[in-house]
mmCIF file of C-alpha atoms in Angstrom:
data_model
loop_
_atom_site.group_PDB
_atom_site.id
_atom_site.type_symbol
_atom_site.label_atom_id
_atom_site.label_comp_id
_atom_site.label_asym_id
_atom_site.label_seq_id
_atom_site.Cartn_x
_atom_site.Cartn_y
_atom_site.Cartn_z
ATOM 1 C CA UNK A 1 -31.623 39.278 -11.638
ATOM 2 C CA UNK A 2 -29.190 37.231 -9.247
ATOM 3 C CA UNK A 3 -26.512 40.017 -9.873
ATOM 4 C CA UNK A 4 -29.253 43.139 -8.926
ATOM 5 C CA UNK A 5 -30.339 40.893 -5.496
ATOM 6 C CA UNK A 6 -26.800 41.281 -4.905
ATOM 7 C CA UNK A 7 -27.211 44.784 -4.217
ATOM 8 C CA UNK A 8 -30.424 45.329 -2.403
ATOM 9 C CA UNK A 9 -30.194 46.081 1.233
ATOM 10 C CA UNK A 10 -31.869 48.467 3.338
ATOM 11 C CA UNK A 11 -31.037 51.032 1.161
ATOM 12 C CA UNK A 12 -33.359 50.352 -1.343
ATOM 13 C CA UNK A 13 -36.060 50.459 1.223
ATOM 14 C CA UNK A 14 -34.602 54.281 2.627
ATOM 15 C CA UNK A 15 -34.407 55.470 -1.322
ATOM 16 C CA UNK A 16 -38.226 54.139 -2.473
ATOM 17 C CA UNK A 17 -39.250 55.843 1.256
ATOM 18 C CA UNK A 18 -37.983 58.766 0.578
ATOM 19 C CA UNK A 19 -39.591 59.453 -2.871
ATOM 20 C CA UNK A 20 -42.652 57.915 -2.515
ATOM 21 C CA UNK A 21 -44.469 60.374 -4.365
ATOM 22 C CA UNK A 22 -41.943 59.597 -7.745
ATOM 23 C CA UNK A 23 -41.902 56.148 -6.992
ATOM 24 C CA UNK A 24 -46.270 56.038 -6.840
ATOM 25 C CA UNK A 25 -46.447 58.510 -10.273
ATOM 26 C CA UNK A 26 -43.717 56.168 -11.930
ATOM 27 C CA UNK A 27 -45.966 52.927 -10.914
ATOM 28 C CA UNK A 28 -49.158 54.732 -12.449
ATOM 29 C CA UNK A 29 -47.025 55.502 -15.526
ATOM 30 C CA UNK A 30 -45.856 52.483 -15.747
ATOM 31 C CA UNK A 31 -49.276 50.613 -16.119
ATOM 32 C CA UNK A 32 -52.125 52.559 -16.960
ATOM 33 C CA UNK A 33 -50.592 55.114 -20.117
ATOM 34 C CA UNK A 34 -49.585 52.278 -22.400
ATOM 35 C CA UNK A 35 -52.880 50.120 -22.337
ATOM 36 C CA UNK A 36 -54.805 53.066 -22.646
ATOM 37 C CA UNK A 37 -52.965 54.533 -25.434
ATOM 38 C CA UNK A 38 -52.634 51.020 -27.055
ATOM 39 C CA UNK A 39 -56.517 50.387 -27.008
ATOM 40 C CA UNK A 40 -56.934 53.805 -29.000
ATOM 41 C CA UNK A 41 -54.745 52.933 -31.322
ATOM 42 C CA UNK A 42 -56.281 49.500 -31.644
ATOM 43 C CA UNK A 43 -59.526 51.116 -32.401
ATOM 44 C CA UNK A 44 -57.948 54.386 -34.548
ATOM 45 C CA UNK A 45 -55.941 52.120 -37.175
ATOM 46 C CA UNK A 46 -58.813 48.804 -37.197
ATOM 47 C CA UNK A 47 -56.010 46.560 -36.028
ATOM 48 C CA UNK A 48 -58.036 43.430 -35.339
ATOM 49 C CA UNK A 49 -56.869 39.194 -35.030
ATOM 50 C CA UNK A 50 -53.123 38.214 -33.923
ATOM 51 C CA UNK A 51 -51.173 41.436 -34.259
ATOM 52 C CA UNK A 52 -54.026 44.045 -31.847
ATOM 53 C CA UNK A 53 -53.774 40.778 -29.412
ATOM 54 C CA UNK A 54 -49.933 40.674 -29.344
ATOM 55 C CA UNK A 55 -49.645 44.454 -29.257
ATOM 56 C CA UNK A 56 -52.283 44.833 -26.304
ATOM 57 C CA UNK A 57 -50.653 42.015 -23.786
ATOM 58 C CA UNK A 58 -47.169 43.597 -24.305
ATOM 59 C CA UNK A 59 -48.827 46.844 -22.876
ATOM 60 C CA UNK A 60 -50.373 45.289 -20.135
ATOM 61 C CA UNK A 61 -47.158 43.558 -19.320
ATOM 62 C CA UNK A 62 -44.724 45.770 -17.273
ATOM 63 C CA UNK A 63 -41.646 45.327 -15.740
ATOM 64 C CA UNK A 64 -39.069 43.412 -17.703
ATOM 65 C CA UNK A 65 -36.191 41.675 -16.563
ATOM 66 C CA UNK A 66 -33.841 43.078 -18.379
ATOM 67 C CA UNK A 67 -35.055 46.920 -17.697
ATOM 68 C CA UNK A 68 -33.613 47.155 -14.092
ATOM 69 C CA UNK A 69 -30.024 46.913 -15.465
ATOM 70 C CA UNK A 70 -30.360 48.641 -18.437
ATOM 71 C CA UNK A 71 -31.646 51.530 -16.188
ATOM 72 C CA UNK A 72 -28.542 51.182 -14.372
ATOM 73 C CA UNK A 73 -26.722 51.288 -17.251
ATOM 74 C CA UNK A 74 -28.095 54.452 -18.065
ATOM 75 C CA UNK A 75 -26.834 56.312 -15.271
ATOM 76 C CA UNK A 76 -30.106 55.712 -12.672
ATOM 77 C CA UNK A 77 -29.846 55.792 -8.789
ATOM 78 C CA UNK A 78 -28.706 52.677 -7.439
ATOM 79 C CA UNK A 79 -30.376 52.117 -4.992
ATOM 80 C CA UNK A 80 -33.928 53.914 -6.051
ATOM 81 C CA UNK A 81 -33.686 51.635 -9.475
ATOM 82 C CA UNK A 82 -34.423 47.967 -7.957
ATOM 83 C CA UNK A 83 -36.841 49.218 -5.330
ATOM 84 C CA UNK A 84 -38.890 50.876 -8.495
ATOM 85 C CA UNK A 85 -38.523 47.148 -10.319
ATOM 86 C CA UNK A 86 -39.571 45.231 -7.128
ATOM 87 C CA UNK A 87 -42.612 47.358 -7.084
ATOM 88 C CA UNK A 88 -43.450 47.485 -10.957
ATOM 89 C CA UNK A 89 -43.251 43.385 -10.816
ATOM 90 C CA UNK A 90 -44.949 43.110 -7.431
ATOM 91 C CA UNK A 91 -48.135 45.234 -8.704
ATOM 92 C CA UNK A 92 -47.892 43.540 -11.932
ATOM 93 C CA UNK A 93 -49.413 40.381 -10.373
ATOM 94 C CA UNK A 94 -52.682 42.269 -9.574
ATOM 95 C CA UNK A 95 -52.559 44.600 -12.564
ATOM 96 C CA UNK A 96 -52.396 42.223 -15.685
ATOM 97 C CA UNK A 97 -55.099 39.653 -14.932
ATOM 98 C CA UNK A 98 -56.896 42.951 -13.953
ATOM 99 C CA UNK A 99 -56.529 44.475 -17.151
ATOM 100 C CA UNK A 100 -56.998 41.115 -19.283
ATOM 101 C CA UNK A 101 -60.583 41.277 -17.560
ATOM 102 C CA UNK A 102 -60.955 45.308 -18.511
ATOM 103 C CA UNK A 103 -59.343 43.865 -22.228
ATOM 104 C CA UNK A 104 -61.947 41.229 -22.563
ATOM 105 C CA UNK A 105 -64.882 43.232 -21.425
ATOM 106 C CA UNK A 106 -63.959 45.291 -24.160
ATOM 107 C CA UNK A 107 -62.988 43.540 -26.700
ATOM 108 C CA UNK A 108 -65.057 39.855 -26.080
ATOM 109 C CA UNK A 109 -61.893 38.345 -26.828
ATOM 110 C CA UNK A 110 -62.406 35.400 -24.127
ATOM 111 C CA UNK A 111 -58.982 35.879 -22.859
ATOM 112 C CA UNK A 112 -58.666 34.583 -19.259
ATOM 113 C CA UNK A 113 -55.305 34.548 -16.951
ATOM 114 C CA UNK A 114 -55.166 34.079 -13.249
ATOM 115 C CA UNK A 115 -53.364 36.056 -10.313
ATOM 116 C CA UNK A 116 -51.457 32.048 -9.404
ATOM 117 C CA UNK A 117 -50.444 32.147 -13.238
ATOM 118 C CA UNK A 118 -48.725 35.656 -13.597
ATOM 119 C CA UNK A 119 -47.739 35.509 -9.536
ATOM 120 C CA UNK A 120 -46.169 32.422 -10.449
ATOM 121 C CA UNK A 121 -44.283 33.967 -13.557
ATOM 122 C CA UNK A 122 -43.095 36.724 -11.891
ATOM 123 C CA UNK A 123 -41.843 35.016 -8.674
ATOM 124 C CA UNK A 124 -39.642 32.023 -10.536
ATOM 125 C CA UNK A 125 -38.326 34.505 -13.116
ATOM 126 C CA UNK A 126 -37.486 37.407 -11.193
ATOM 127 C CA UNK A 127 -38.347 37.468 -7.302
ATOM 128 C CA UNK A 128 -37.017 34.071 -6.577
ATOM 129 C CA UNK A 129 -33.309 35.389 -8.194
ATOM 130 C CA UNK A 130 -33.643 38.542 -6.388
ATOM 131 C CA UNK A 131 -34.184 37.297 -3.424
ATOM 132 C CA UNK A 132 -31.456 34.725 -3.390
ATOM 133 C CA UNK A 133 -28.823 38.059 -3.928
ATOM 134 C CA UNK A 134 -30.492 39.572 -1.426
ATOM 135 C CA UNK A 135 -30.111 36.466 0.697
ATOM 136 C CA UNK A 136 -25.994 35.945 0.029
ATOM 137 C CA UNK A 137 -25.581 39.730 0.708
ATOM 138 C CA UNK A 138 -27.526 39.690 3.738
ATOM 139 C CA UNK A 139 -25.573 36.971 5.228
ATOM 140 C CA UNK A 140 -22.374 37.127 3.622
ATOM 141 C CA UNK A 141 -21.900 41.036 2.371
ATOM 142 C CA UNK A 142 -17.996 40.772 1.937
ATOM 143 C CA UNK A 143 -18.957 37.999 -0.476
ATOM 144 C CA UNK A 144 -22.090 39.822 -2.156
ATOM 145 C CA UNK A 145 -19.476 42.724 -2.871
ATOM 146 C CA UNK A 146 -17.121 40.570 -4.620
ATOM 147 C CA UNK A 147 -19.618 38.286 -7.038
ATOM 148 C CA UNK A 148 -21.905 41.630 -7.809
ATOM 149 C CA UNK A 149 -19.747 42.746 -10.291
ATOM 150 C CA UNK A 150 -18.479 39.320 -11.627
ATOM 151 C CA UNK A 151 -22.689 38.785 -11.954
ATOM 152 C CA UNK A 152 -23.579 41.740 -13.212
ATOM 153 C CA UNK A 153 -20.638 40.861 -16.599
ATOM 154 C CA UNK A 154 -21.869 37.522 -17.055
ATOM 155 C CA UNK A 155 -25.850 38.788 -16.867
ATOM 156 C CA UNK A 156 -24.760 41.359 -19.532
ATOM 157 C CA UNK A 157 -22.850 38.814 -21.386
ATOM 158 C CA UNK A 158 -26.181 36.450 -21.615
ATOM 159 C CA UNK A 159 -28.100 39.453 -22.617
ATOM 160 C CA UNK A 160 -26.132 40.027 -25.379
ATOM 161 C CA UNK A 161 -25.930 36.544 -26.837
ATOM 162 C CA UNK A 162 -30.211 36.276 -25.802
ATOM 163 C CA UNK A 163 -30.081 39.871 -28.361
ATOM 164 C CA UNK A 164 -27.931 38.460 -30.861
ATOM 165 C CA UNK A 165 -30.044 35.338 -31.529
ATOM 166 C CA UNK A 166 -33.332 37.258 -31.466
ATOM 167 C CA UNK A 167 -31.761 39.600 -34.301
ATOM 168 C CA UNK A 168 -30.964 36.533 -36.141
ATOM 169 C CA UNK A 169 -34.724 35.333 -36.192
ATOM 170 C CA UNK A 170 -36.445 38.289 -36.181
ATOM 171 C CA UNK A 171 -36.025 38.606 -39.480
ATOM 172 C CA UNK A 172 -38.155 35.868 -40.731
ATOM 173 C CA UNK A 173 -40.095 36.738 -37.911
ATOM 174 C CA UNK A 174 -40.905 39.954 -39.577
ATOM 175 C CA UNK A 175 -41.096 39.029 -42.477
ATOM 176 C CA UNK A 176 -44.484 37.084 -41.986
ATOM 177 C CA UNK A 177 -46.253 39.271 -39.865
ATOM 178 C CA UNK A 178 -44.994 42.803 -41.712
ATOM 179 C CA UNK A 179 -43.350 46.009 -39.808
ATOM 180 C CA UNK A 180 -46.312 47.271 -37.540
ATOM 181 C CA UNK A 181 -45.723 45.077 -34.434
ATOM 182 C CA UNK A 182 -41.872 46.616 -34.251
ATOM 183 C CA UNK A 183 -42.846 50.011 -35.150
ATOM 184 C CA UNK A 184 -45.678 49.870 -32.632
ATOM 185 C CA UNK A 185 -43.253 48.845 -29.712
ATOM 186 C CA UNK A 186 -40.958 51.629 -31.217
ATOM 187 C CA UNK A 187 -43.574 54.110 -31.087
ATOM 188 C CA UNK A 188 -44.679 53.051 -28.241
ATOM 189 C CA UNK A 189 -41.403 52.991 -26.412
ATOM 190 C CA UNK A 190 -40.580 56.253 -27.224
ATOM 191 C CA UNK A 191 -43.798 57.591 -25.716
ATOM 192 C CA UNK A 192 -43.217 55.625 -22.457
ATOM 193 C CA UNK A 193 -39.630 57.352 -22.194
ATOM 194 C CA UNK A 194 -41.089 60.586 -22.623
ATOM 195 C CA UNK A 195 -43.994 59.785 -19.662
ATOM 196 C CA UNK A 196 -41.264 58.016 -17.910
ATOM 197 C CA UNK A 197 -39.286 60.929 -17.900
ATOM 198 C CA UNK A 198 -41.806 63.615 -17.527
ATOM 199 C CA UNK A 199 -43.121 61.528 -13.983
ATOM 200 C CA UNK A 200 -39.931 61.683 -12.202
ATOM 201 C CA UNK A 201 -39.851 65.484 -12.408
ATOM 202 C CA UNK A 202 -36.701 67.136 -12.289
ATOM 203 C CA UNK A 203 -34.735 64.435 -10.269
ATOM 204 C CA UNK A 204 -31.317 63.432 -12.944
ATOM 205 C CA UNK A 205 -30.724 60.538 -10.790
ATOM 206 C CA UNK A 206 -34.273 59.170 -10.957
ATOM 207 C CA UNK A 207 -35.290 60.157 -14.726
ATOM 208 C CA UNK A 208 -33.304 57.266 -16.460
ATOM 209 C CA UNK A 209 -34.674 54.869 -14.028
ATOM 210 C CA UNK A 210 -38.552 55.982 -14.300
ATOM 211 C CA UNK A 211 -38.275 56.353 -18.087
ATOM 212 C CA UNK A 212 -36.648 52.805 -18.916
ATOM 213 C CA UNK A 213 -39.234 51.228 -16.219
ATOM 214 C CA UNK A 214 -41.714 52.647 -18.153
ATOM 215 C CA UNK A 215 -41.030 51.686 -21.463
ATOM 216 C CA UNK A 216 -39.844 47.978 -21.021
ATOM 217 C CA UNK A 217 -42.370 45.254 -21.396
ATOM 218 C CA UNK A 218 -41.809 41.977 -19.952
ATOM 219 C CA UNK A 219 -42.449 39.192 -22.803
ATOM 220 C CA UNK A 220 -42.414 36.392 -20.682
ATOM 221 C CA UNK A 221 -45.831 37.623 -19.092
ATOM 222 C CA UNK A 222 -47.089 38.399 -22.682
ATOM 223 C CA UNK A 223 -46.167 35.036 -24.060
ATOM 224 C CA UNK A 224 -47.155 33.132 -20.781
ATOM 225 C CA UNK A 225 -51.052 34.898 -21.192
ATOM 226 C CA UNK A 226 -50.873 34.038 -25.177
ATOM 227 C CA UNK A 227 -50.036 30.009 -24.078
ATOM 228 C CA UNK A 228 -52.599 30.224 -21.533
ATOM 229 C CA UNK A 229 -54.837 30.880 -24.047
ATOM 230 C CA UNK A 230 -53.886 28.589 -26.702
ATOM 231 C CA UNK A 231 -53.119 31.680 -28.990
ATOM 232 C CA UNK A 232 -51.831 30.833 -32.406
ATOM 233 C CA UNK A 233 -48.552 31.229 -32.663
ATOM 234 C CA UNK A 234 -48.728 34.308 -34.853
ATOM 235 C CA UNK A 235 -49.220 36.231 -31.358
ATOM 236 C CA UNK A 236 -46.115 35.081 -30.544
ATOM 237 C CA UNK A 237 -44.410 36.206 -33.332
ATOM 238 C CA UNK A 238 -46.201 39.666 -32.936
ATOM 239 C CA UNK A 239 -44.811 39.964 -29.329
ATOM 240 C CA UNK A 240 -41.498 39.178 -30.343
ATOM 241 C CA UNK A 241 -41.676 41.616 -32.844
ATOM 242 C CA UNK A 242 -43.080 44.336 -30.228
ATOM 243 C CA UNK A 243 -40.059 43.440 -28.154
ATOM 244 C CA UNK A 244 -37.848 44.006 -30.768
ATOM 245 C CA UNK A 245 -39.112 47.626 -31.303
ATOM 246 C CA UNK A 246 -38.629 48.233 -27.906
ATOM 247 C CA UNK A 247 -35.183 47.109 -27.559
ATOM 248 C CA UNK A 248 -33.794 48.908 -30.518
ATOM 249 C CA UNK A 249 -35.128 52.621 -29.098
ATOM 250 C CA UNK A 250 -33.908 51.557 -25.363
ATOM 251 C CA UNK A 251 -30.455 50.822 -27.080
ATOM 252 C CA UNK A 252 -30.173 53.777 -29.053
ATOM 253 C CA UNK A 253 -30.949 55.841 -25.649
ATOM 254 C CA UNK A 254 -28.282 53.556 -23.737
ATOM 255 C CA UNK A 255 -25.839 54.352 -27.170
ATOM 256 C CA UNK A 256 -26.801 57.697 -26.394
ATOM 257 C CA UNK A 257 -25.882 57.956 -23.157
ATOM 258 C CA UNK A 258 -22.561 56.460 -23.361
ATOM 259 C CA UNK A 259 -21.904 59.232 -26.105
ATOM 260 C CA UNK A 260 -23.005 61.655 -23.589
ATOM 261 C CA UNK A 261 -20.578 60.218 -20.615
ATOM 262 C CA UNK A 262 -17.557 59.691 -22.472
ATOM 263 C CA UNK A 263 -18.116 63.318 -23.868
ATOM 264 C CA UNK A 264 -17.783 64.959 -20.715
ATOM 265 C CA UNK A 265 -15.113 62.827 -19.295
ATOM 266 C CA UNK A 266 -16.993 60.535 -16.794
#
């Protein structure tokens, strides 16, 4: 997240202005399809204990930190990209103890989490790193220019090791709590790409950015509401299953892409 601070400046602010209209339909998309969709099939397929609670706080839980550079990755607008992340994990504070209130009222599952909990989350984990780029390219551009890149390697470096050690224990993972947390996140991922993708119209430069931001969910919130809640750890394993689902669609559309680029010579 240090790397992307690196590169917000006031054009971030100019891009989100702009399209506000995109950027307010991608926010929507981005936290009211999933849940909704998610409680359905909650209720259509009887899912009930560890794996409905795991599967309904990943889709409550937008805005991962790994989506705003994958979406770069995928060929989305520089500059529109981190203002749409800064907004998805701004609103995120008020939407997910919002919609673990809507979840419990529904579901009497005596979940609680507060707006200092998730706030606080979502400020060490991503804010405060984004802001500190932002800070070193505010007062020393020349010097944001030259450790962006260097960042940006080494944050996809620690992504790939952080993916290569969850490969390596998601297999027992799954193997104790069975296949229908990471085809759930699959599914579900492939849906939010679609929305994603269908909300930011017919802008190219905006469409890989809404789509990914759409269909990443943030674990850490997920796993900081199940250990607020003394959830057993099965929940955990059910998230981490989700997340794996998730991941493997998102890098099958990144493998996609890169087929797509090199194709035509970019």
């Amino acid at each position: 997240m240090f790397a992307i601070g690196l590169m917000l400046g006031p054009a971030q602010v100019a891009a989100a202005m702009t399209r506000r209209t995109i950027l307010l339909a991608v926010l929507f998309a981005a936290v009211v399809p999933l849940p909704v969709v998610t409680i359905v099939a909650v209720e259509l397929f009887h899912l009930r204990g560890p794996v409905a609670v795991g599967l309904l706080l990943m889709a409550i839980s937008p805005g991962a930190p790994f989506a705003l550079r994958k979406a770069i990755d995928a060929g989305a607008h520089r500059d529109f990209a981190p203002a749409l992340h800064i907004a998805i994990v701004a609103l995120a504070v008020v939407t997910v103890p919002l919609s673990v209130a809507i979840l419990d009222a529904l579901f009497s599952a005596n979940f609680q989490v507060t707006y200092g909990q998730i706030g606080r989350q979502v400020f060490v984990v991503q804010l405060l790193p984004l802001l500190a780029g932002a800070l070193v390219r505010y007062l020393k551009p020349g010097l944001a220019a030259w450790l962006e890149p260097r960042a940006a390697r080494l944050g996809n470096g620690l992504v790939a090791v952080f993916s290569l050690v969850t490969l390596v224990d998601i297999v027992p993972i799954i193997a104790g709590i069975g296949w229908v947390p990471t085809a759930a996140g699959a599914g579900m991922a492939v849906l939010a790409l679609i929305t994603g993708a269908l909300v930011a119209g017919r802008d190219p430069e905006i469409r890989p950015a809404a789509a990914i931001a759409v269909a990443m969910r943030n674990p850490g919130l997920a796993l900081t509401m199940a250990e607020t809640n003394h959830a057993p750890p099965v929940v955990s394993a059910v998230i981490m299953g989700y997340t794996a689902g998730v991941a493997l669609v998102v890098s099958a559309l990144l493998w996609h892409k890169r087929r797509q680029t090199r194709a035509l010579g970019l």
